[in-house]
PDB file of C-alpha atoms in Angstrom:
ATOM      1  CA  MET A 912     -13.216  54.811 -57.333  1.00  0.00           C
ATOM      2  CA  SER A 913     -13.020  51.679 -57.825  1.00  0.00           C
ATOM      3  CA  LYS A 914     -14.244  48.938 -55.314  1.00  0.00           C
ATOM      4  CA  ALA A 915     -10.305  48.637 -53.875  1.00  0.00           C
ATOM      5  CA  ASN A 916      -9.703  52.652 -53.402  1.00  0.00           C
ATOM      6  CA  ASP A 917     -13.386  51.608 -51.194  1.00  0.00           C
ATOM      7  CA  PHE A 918     -11.305  49.562 -49.237  1.00  0.00           C
ATOM      8  CA  VAL A 919      -8.314  51.588 -48.368  1.00  0.00           C
ATOM      9  CA  ARG A 920     -10.348  54.133 -47.269  1.00  0.00           C
ATOM     10  CA  TRP A 921     -11.914  52.641 -44.731  1.00  0.00           C
ATOM     11  CA  THR A 922      -9.080  50.462 -43.604  1.00  0.00           C
ATOM     12  CA  THR A 923      -7.061  53.499 -42.780  1.00  0.00           C
ATOM     13  CA  PRO A 924      -6.921  56.714 -40.761  1.00  0.00           C
ATOM     14  CA  SER A 925      -7.601  59.445 -41.590  1.00  0.00           C
ATOM     15  CA  ASN A 926      -4.666  61.056 -41.266  1.00  0.00           C
ATOM     16  CA  ASN A 927      -2.930  58.338 -43.017  1.00  0.00           C
ATOM     17  CA  LEU A 928      -0.502  56.873 -40.135  1.00  0.00           C
ATOM     18  CA  PRO A 929       0.442  52.988 -38.958  1.00  0.00           C
ATOM     19  CA  ILE A 930      -1.213  51.991 -36.355  1.00  0.00           C
ATOM     20  CA  PRO A 931       1.471  50.542 -33.968  1.00  0.00           C
ATOM     21  CA  TYR A 932       1.285  47.399 -32.680  1.00  0.00           C
ATOM     22  CA  GLN A 933      -0.629  46.707 -28.837  1.00  0.00           C
ATOM     23  CA  PRO A 934      -0.292  43.497 -27.606  1.00  0.00           C
ATOM     24  CA  PRO A 935      -3.327  42.235 -26.428  1.00  0.00           C
ATOM     25  CA  THR A 936      -4.186  43.084 -22.022  1.00  0.00           C
ATOM     26  CA  ILE A 937      -5.816  39.858 -21.511  1.00  0.00           C
ATOM     27  CA  ALA A 938      -3.679  36.501 -22.033  1.00  0.00           C
ATOM     28  CA  LEU A 939      -6.045  33.757 -22.155  1.00  0.00           C
ATOM     29  CA  LYS A 940      -5.216  30.493 -20.511  1.00  0.00           C
ATOM     30  CA  PRO A 941      -6.844  26.970 -20.895  1.00  0.00           C
ATOM     31  CA  LEU A 942      -7.297  25.281 -17.231  1.00  0.00           C
ATOM     32  CA  PRO A 943      -5.900  22.852 -16.083  1.00  0.00           C
ATOM     33  CA  HIS A 944      -8.192  19.340 -16.016  1.00  0.00           C
ATOM     34  CA  PRO A 945      -9.690  19.084 -12.693  1.00  0.00           C
ATOM     35  CA  ASN A 946      -8.618  14.916 -13.168  1.00  0.00           C
ATOM     36  CA  ARG A 947      -5.138  15.369 -14.033  1.00  0.00           C
ATOM     37  CA  GLY A 948      -1.542  17.580 -14.571  1.00  0.00           C
ATOM     38  CA  ALA A 949       0.571  18.119 -11.112  1.00  0.00           C
ATOM     39  CA  SER A 950      -1.221  20.817 -10.297  1.00  0.00           C
ATOM     40  CA  SER A 951      -5.084  19.554 -10.252  1.00  0.00           C
ATOM     41  CA  MET A 952      -6.303  19.435  -6.663  1.00  0.00           C
ATOM     42  CA  LEU A 953      -6.810  15.462  -6.542  1.00  0.00           C
ATOM     43  CA  ASP A 954      -3.468  15.262  -6.752  1.00  0.00           C
ATOM     44  CA  GLN A 955      -2.587  17.582  -4.523  1.00  0.00           C
ATOM     45  CA  ILE A 956      -4.762  15.897  -1.711  1.00  0.00           C
ATOM     46  CA  SER A 957      -3.160  13.003  -2.627  1.00  0.00           C
ATOM     47  CA  LYS A 958      -0.970  10.629  -0.269  1.00  0.00           C
ATOM     48  CA  ASN A 959       2.269   8.958  -1.533  1.00  0.00           C
ATOM     49  CA  VAL A 960       2.734   5.462   0.016  1.00  0.00           C
ATOM     50  CA  ALA A 961       5.863   2.811  -0.599  1.00  0.00           C
ATOM     51  CA  VAL A 962       4.363  -0.957   0.325  1.00  0.00           C
ATOM     52  CA  LYS A 963       6.432  -3.985   1.484  1.00  0.00           C
ATOM     53  CA  PHE A 964       6.349  -7.003   0.429  1.00  0.00           C
ATOM     54  CA  VAL A 965       7.082  -8.640   3.445  1.00  0.00           C
ATOM     55  CA  GLY A 966       7.444 -12.783   1.939  1.00  0.00           C
ATOM     56  CA  ALA A 967       8.209 -12.212  -1.785  1.00  0.00           C
ATOM     57  CA  ALA A 968      10.890 -10.715  -4.022  1.00  0.00           C
ATOM     58  CA  ARG A 969       8.659  -8.813  -5.289  1.00  0.00           C
ATOM     59  CA  PRO A 970      10.481  -4.851  -4.879  1.00  0.00           C
ATOM     60  CA  THR A 971       8.793  -2.368  -3.670  1.00  0.00           C
ATOM     61  CA  GLN A 972       5.520  -0.673  -4.851  1.00  0.00           C
ATOM     62  CA  ASN A 973       4.962   3.571  -3.883  1.00  0.00           C
ATOM     63  CA  LEU A 974       1.471   3.883  -4.599  1.00  0.00           C
ATOM     64  CA  VAL A 975      -0.811   7.269  -4.379  1.00  0.00           C
ATOM     65  CA  LEU A 976      -3.955   7.508  -1.771  1.00  0.00           C
ATOM     66  CA  MET A 977      -6.515   9.358  -2.581  1.00  0.00           C
ATOM     67  CA  PRO A 978      -9.227   9.820  -0.235  1.00  0.00           C
ATOM     68  CA  GLY A 979     -11.578   7.185   1.080  1.00  0.00           C
ATOM     69  CA  THR A 980      -9.126   4.292  -0.633  1.00  0.00           C
ATOM     70  CA  SER A 981     -10.023   1.991   1.448  1.00  0.00           C
ATOM     71  CA  THR A 982      -7.077  -1.484   2.421  1.00  0.00           C
ATOM     72  CA  ARG A 983      -9.127  -3.345  -0.110  1.00  0.00           C
ATOM     73  CA  ASP A 984      -8.663  -1.157  -2.685  1.00  0.00           C
ATOM     74  CA  VAL A 985      -4.496  -1.076  -1.703  1.00  0.00           C
ATOM     75  CA  LEU A 986      -5.016  -4.902  -1.965  1.00  0.00           C
ATOM     76  CA  ARG A 987      -6.885  -5.041  -5.082  1.00  0.00           C
ATOM     77  CA  GLU A 988      -4.115  -2.847  -6.994  1.00  0.00           C
ATOM     78  CA  LEU A 989      -1.902  -4.952  -5.816  1.00  0.00           C
ATOM     79  CA  GLY A 990      -3.295  -7.865  -7.048  1.00  0.00           C
ATOM     80  CA  LEU A 991      -3.015  -8.823  -3.634  1.00  0.00           C
ATOM     81  CA  GLY A 992      -6.932 -10.921  -2.564  1.00  0.00           C
ATOM     82  CA  ALA A 993      -8.692 -11.993   0.218  1.00  0.00           C
ATOM     83  CA  GLY A 994      -5.656 -13.970   2.600  1.00  0.00           C
ATOM     84  CA  PHE A 995      -3.253 -10.853   3.048  1.00  0.00           C
ATOM     85  CA  GLN A 996      -2.914  -8.355   5.068  1.00  0.00           C
ATOM     86  CA  LEU A 997      -1.398  -5.026   5.363  1.00  0.00           C
ATOM     87  CA  GLY A 998       0.434  -2.900   8.764  1.00  0.00           C
ATOM     88  CA  ASP A 999       2.407  -0.475   9.039  1.00  0.00           C
ATOM     89  CA  ALA A1000       6.241  -1.143   9.004  1.00  0.00           C
ATOM     90  CA  ARG A1001       6.276   2.163  12.163  1.00  0.00           C
ATOM     91  CA  ASN A1002       4.187   0.615  15.090  1.00  0.00           C
ATOM     92  CA  ASP A1003       3.339  -3.265  13.137  1.00  0.00           C
ATOM     93  CA  THR A1004      -0.612  -2.419  13.396  1.00  0.00           C
ATOM     94  CA  VAL A1005      -2.932  -4.509  10.785  1.00  0.00           C
ATOM     95  CA  PHE A1006      -5.469  -2.309   9.140  1.00  0.00           C
ATOM     96  CA  PRO A1007      -8.767  -3.888   8.863  1.00  0.00           C
ATOM     97  CA  LEU A1008     -10.066  -4.597   5.330  1.00  0.00           C
ATOM     98  CA  ASP A1009     -12.609  -1.839   4.744  1.00  0.00           C
ATOM     99  CA  ASP A1010     -10.639   0.325   7.113  1.00  0.00           C
ATOM    100  CA  VAL A1011     -10.487   3.853   5.598  1.00  0.00           C
ATOM    101  CA  LEU A1012      -5.935   4.047   5.164  1.00  0.00           C
ATOM    102  CA  PHE A1013      -6.153   6.707   3.421  1.00  0.00           C
ATOM    103  CA  ALA A1014      -7.444   8.042   6.665  1.00  0.00           C
ATOM    104  CA  ARG A1015      -4.968   6.695   9.087  1.00  0.00           C
ATOM    105  CA  VAL A1016      -1.577   6.878   6.651  1.00  0.00           C
ATOM    106  CA  GLN A1017       0.496  10.133   5.759  1.00  0.00           C
ATOM    107  CA  ASP A1018       2.048  11.211   3.117  1.00  0.00           C
ATOM    108  CA  GLY A1019       5.282   9.268   2.874  1.00  0.00           C
ATOM    109  CA  ASP A1020       4.148   6.241   5.213  1.00  0.00           C
ATOM    110  CA  LEU A1021       5.725   2.714   4.800  1.00  0.00           C
ATOM    111  CA  LEU A1022       3.616  -0.085   4.862  1.00  0.00           C
ATOM    112  CA  HIS A1023       4.519  -3.969   4.923  1.00  0.00           C
ATOM    113  CA  VAL A1024       2.287  -6.414   2.958  1.00  0.00           C
ATOM    114  CA  SER A1025       2.164 -10.124   4.171  1.00  0.00           C
ATOM    115  CA  ALA A1026      -0.040 -13.381   3.557  1.00  0.00           C
ATOM    116  CA  MET A1027      -2.399 -13.126   6.757  1.00  0.00           C
ATOM    117  CA  VAL A1028      -1.616 -15.343  10.031  1.00  0.00           C
ATOM    118  CA  ASP A1029      -3.128 -15.598  13.220  1.00  0.00           C
ATOM    119  CA  ALA A1030      -2.045 -18.479  16.550  1.00  0.00           C
ATOM    120  CA  GLY A1031      -5.296 -19.710  17.586  1.00  0.00           C
ATOM    121  CA  HIS A1032      -6.575 -23.065  19.723  1.00  0.00           C
TER     122      HIS A1032
ATOM    123  CA  MET B 980     -31.582  12.486 -33.271  1.00  0.00           C
ATOM    124  CA  ILE B 981     -32.602  13.574 -30.511  1.00  0.00           C
ATOM    125  CA  VAL B 982     -33.751  10.572 -28.238  1.00  0.00           C
ATOM    126  CA  ARG B 983     -30.493   8.861 -29.753  1.00  0.00           C
ATOM    127  CA  ASN B 984     -28.044  11.911 -28.403  1.00  0.00           C
ATOM    128  CA  MET B 985     -30.659  11.536 -25.096  1.00  0.00           C
ATOM    129  CA  LEU B 986     -30.565   7.992 -24.755  1.00  0.00           C
ATOM    130  CA  THR B 987     -26.449   7.765 -25.229  1.00  0.00           C
ATOM    131  CA  ARG B 988     -26.083   9.999 -22.687  1.00  0.00           C
ATOM    132  CA  ILE B 989     -27.413   7.878 -20.252  1.00  0.00           C
ATOM    133  CA  PHE B 990     -25.721   4.954 -21.615  1.00  0.00           C
ATOM    134  CA  ALA B 991     -22.458   6.784 -20.770  1.00  0.00           C
ATOM    135  CA  ALA B 992     -22.844   7.860 -17.643  1.00  0.00           C
ATOM    136  CA  LEU B 993     -24.376   4.489 -16.081  1.00  0.00           C
ATOM    137  CA  THR B 994     -21.681   3.025 -17.793  1.00  0.00           C
ATOM    138  CA  ARG B 995     -18.989   5.571 -16.330  1.00  0.00           C
ATOM    139  CA  ARG B 996     -16.109   4.053 -14.282  1.00  0.00           C
ATOM    140  CA  PRO B 997     -14.910   6.026 -11.234  1.00  0.00           C
ATOM    141  CA  PRO B 998     -11.959   7.467 -11.178  1.00  0.00           C
ATOM    142  CA  PRO B 999      -8.805   4.528  -9.848  1.00  0.00           C
ATOM    143  CA  LYS B1000      -8.758   5.456  -5.484  1.00  0.00           C
ATOM    144  CA  VAL B1001      -5.249   3.664  -5.837  1.00  0.00           C
ATOM    145  CA  ARG B1002      -3.273   4.526  -8.460  1.00  0.00           C
ATOM    146  CA  MET B1003       0.317   2.155  -8.745  1.00  0.00           C
ATOM    147  CA  VAL B1004       3.361   5.310  -9.380  1.00  0.00           C
ATOM    148  CA  ALA B1005       7.334   4.057 -11.351  1.00  0.00           C
ATOM    149  CA  THR B1006      10.115   4.702  -8.562  1.00  0.00           C
ATOM    150  CA  PRO B1007      11.073   8.663  -9.409  1.00  0.00           C
ATOM    151  CA  ALA B1008      14.640   7.874 -11.520  1.00  0.00           C
ATOM    152  CA  GLY B1009      17.329   8.593  -9.600  1.00  0.00           C
ATOM    153  CA  ALA B1010      15.578   7.317  -6.214  1.00  0.00           C
ATOM    154  CA  VAL B1011      17.910   4.715  -3.654  1.00  0.00           C
ATOM    155  CA  ARG B1012      16.333   1.641  -4.129  1.00  0.00           C
ATOM    156  CA  ARG B1013      14.426   0.106  -0.584  1.00  0.00           C
ATOM    157  CA  ASN B1014      15.626  -2.995   0.538  1.00  0.00           C
ATOM    158  CA  ASN B1015      13.773  -5.700  -1.240  1.00  0.00           C
ATOM    159  CA  THR B1016      15.367  -8.534   1.301  1.00  0.00           C
ATOM    160  CA  SER B1017      13.040 -10.855   2.977  1.00  0.00           C
ATOM    161  CA  LEU B1018      13.316 -11.111   6.474  1.00  0.00           C
ATOM    162  CA  LEU B1019      14.504 -14.356   7.310  1.00  0.00           C
ATOM    163  CA  GLN B1020      17.287 -12.828   4.400  1.00  0.00           C
ATOM    164  CA  GLN B1021      17.394 -10.345   6.962  1.00  0.00           C
ATOM    165  CA  ARG B1022      17.183 -12.646  10.534  1.00  0.00           C
ATOM    166  CA  GLY B1023      19.533 -15.008   8.360  1.00  0.00           C
ATOM    167  CA  TRP B1024      17.308 -18.050   8.863  1.00  0.00           C
ATOM    168  CA  LYS B1025      18.413 -21.090   7.616  1.00  0.00           C
ATOM    169  CA  LYS B1026      17.053 -23.788   5.158  1.00  0.00           C
ATOM    170  CA  ARG B1027      17.125 -27.294   6.241  1.00  0.00           C
ATOM    171  CA  PRO B1028      15.473 -29.846   3.862  1.00  0.00           C
ATOM    172  CA  LYS B1029      11.261 -29.005   5.944  1.00  0.00           C
ATOM    173  CA  SER B1030      12.312 -26.391   8.788  1.00  0.00           C
ATOM    174  CA  TYR B1031      13.461 -23.315   9.004  1.00  0.00           C
ATOM    175  CA  SER B1032      15.717 -22.160  11.678  1.00  0.00           C
ATOM    176  CA  GLY B1033      17.041 -18.992  13.081  1.00  0.00           C
ATOM    177  CA  PRO B1034      15.971 -15.147  15.626  1.00  0.00           C
ATOM    178  CA  PHE B1035      12.976 -13.602  16.278  1.00  0.00           C
ATOM    179  CA  ALA B1036      14.281 -10.374  16.723  1.00  0.00           C
ATOM    180  CA  THR B1037      11.952  -7.135  18.157  1.00  0.00           C
ATOM    181  CA  ASN B1038      13.406  -4.519  19.964  1.00  0.00           C
ATOM    182  CA  PHE B1039      12.580  -5.806  23.584  1.00  0.00           C
ATOM    183  CA  GLY B1040      15.093  -9.009  22.477  1.00  0.00           C
ATOM    184  CA  THR B1041      16.357 -12.138  20.174  1.00  0.00           C
ATOM    185  CA  TRP B1042      15.062 -15.424  20.952  1.00  0.00           C
ATOM    186  CA  SER B1043      16.047 -18.897  18.705  1.00  0.00           C
ATOM    187  CA  GLY B1044      13.051 -19.744  16.605  1.00  0.00           C
ATOM    188  CA  ARG B1045      12.222 -22.658  14.284  1.00  0.00           C
ATOM    189  CA  ILE B1046       9.227 -23.656  12.175  1.00  0.00           C
ATOM    190  CA  GLU B1047       8.508 -27.270  10.283  1.00  0.00           C
ATOM    191  CA  HIS B1048       6.283 -27.920   7.570  1.00  0.00           C
ATOM    192  CA  ALA B1049       3.627 -29.797   9.018  1.00  0.00           C
ATOM    193  CA  GLY B1050       1.836 -31.385   5.694  1.00  0.00           C
ATOM    194  CA  GLY B1051      -1.009 -29.960   4.640  1.00  0.00           C
ATOM    195  CA  GLY B1052       0.601 -26.181   4.136  1.00  0.00           C
ATOM    196  CA  PHE B1053       0.152 -26.173   7.553  1.00  0.00           C
ATOM    197  CA  LEU B1054       3.052 -24.835  10.310  1.00  0.00           C
ATOM    198  CA  ARG B1055       4.315 -26.023  13.447  1.00  0.00           C
ATOM    199  CA  VAL B1056       6.257 -22.978  14.957  1.00  0.00           C
ATOM    200  CA  TYR B1057       8.845 -22.990  17.618  1.00  0.00           C
ATOM    201  CA  ILE B1058      10.088 -20.016  19.943  1.00  0.00           C
ATOM    202  CA  LYS B1059      12.863 -21.010  22.571  1.00  0.00           C
ATOM    203  CA  ASP B1060      12.422 -19.758  26.235  1.00  0.00           C
ATOM    204  CA  PRO B1061       9.602 -16.650  25.274  1.00  0.00           C
ATOM    205  CA  PRO B1062       9.146 -13.721  27.753  1.00  0.00           C
ATOM    206  CA  MET B1063       6.330 -15.383  29.121  1.00  0.00           C
ATOM    207  CA  THR B1064       5.996 -12.588  31.908  1.00  0.00           C
ATOM    208  CA  ALA B1065       5.379 -10.763  28.867  1.00  0.00           C
ATOM    209  CA  VAL B1066       3.586 -12.406  26.590  1.00  0.00           C
ATOM    210  CA  ASP B1067       1.236 -13.632  29.695  1.00  0.00           C
ATOM    211  CA  LYS B1068      -0.969  -9.614  29.035  1.00  0.00           C
ATOM    212  CA  HIS B1069      -1.633 -11.279  25.478  1.00  0.00           C
ATOM    213  CA  PRO B1070      -4.991 -12.223  24.463  1.00  0.00           C
ATOM    214  CA  LYS B1071      -2.708 -14.647  22.288  1.00  0.00           C
ATOM    215  CA  ARG B1072      -1.034 -16.275  24.907  1.00  0.00           C
ATOM    216  CA  PRO B1073      -3.516 -19.210  25.734  1.00  0.00           C
ATOM    217  CA  CYS B1074      -1.781 -20.639  21.619  1.00  0.00           C
ATOM    218  CA  PHE B1075       1.725 -20.352  23.641  1.00  0.00           C
ATOM    219  CA  TYR B1076       2.034 -24.680  24.659  1.00  0.00           C
ATOM    220  CA  ARG B1077       4.925 -25.321  26.673  1.00  0.00           C
ATOM    221  CA  ASP B1078       6.474 -27.971  24.939  1.00  0.00           C
ATOM    222  CA  LYS B1079      10.254 -29.937  25.875  1.00  0.00           C
ATOM    223  CA  HIS B1080      14.046 -28.792  26.627  1.00  0.00           C
ATOM    224  CA  GLY B1081      12.670 -25.099  27.155  1.00  0.00           C
ATOM    225  CA  TRP B1082      11.507 -25.165  23.465  1.00  0.00           C
ATOM    226  CA  TRP B1083       7.254 -23.403  23.246  1.00  0.00           C
ATOM    227  CA  ARG B1084       4.831 -24.436  20.325  1.00  0.00           C
ATOM    228  CA  ILE B1085       2.647 -21.590  19.142  1.00  0.00           C
ATOM    229  CA  ASN B1086      -0.830 -23.299  17.217  1.00  0.00           C
ATOM    230  CA  LEU B1087      -1.690 -21.228  14.253  1.00  0.00           C
ATOM    231  CA  ALA B1088      -5.080 -21.203  13.309  1.00  0.00           C
ATOM    232  CA  THR B1089      -4.205 -19.433   9.904  1.00  0.00           C
ATOM    233  CA  PRO B1090      -1.277 -20.395   8.137  1.00  0.00           C
ATOM    234  CA  PRO B1091      -0.203 -18.152   5.065  1.00  0.00           C
ATOM    235  CA  ILE B1092      -2.709 -18.952   2.249  1.00  0.00           C
ATOM    236  CA  ASP B1093       0.720 -18.870   0.330  1.00  0.00           C
ATOM    237  CA  GLY B1094       3.198 -20.641   2.721  1.00  0.00           C
ATOM    238  CA  ASP B1095       4.962 -18.429   3.417  1.00  0.00           C
ATOM    239  CA  VAL B1096       7.910 -18.993   6.469  1.00  0.00           C
ATOM    240  CA  ASN B1097       8.323 -15.280   6.017  1.00  0.00           C
ATOM    241  CA  ALA B1098       4.582 -13.620   7.221  1.00  0.00           C
ATOM    242  CA  VAL B1099       5.216 -16.300  10.161  1.00  0.00           C
ATOM    243  CA  ILE B1100       8.692 -14.519  11.120  1.00  0.00           C
ATOM    244  CA  HIS B1101       7.021 -11.281  11.323  1.00  0.00           C
ATOM    245  CA  TYR B1102       3.519 -12.842  13.082  1.00  0.00           C
ATOM    246  CA  VAL B1103       5.388 -13.798  15.746  1.00  0.00           C
ATOM    247  CA  GLU B1104       7.762 -10.212  16.349  1.00  0.00           C
ATOM    248  CA  ARG B1105       4.455  -8.625  16.229  1.00  0.00           C
ATOM    249  CA  VAL B1106       2.972 -10.410  18.872  1.00  0.00           C
ATOM    250  CA  LEU B1107       5.914 -10.928  20.762  1.00  0.00           C
ATOM    251  CA  THR B1108       6.861  -6.989  20.370  1.00  0.00           C
ATOM    252  CA  GLU B1109       2.495  -6.462  21.015  1.00  0.00           C
ATOM    253  CA  SER B1110       3.337  -8.552  24.902  1.00  0.00           C
ATOM    254  CA  PHE B1111       5.893  -5.770  26.039  1.00  0.00           C
ATOM    255  CA  GLN B1112       4.218  -3.249  24.424  1.00  0.00           C
ATOM    256  CA  ARG B1113       0.533  -4.269  27.228  1.00  0.00           C
TER     257      ARG B1113
END
């Protein structure tokens, strides 16, 4: 008997009936990367805020804040350094520079950024 | 080879940047655009060669104002007949000085770093609002 006949004998069942196709019962899906994609955990706990520039003609900027974000982080991201301040548009409070902004704003809040001004003697 | 791999990993761990805490995102397509007009425009302040005049507007009232360029980046801020009974309760009361014809001058210790008059209007309106809320 030839080698080809041996192969057929090993791969076909004894009754010579074709094996019906059975779909796999477990579908393997790649897990989403924790730091990427809209369904990631970080995106679920982030907050979206809009920052309006009081003095400049610059359009309102939308930002996504992650936990632990400070006022200084936001100003740095906007390209503004010392001499500018960030405030809440609802009650006109000003956030200190090292304040954890993430804890003090709510999702969808509108913030104001303006040059720092203070009255004094 | 092993040492090289270890050194590469250590270098990568040391130079790895933490994920950014803030990131800018574009406005969603089709969203209504926000009003980007400045406070000067919103309040209807008028610009003169060396000064601006217009109202300080709050939820508690509106008062005439004037902001003059004093040179060297300094600004002189005036308000007409401010609500002094309310301002008396504010810690910034000592910065209000009586001037002529019902005008009061507000002394600025920290003028805006970019000379932006909008920031001054915003600040004065905040002080007035805080005065009424105390």
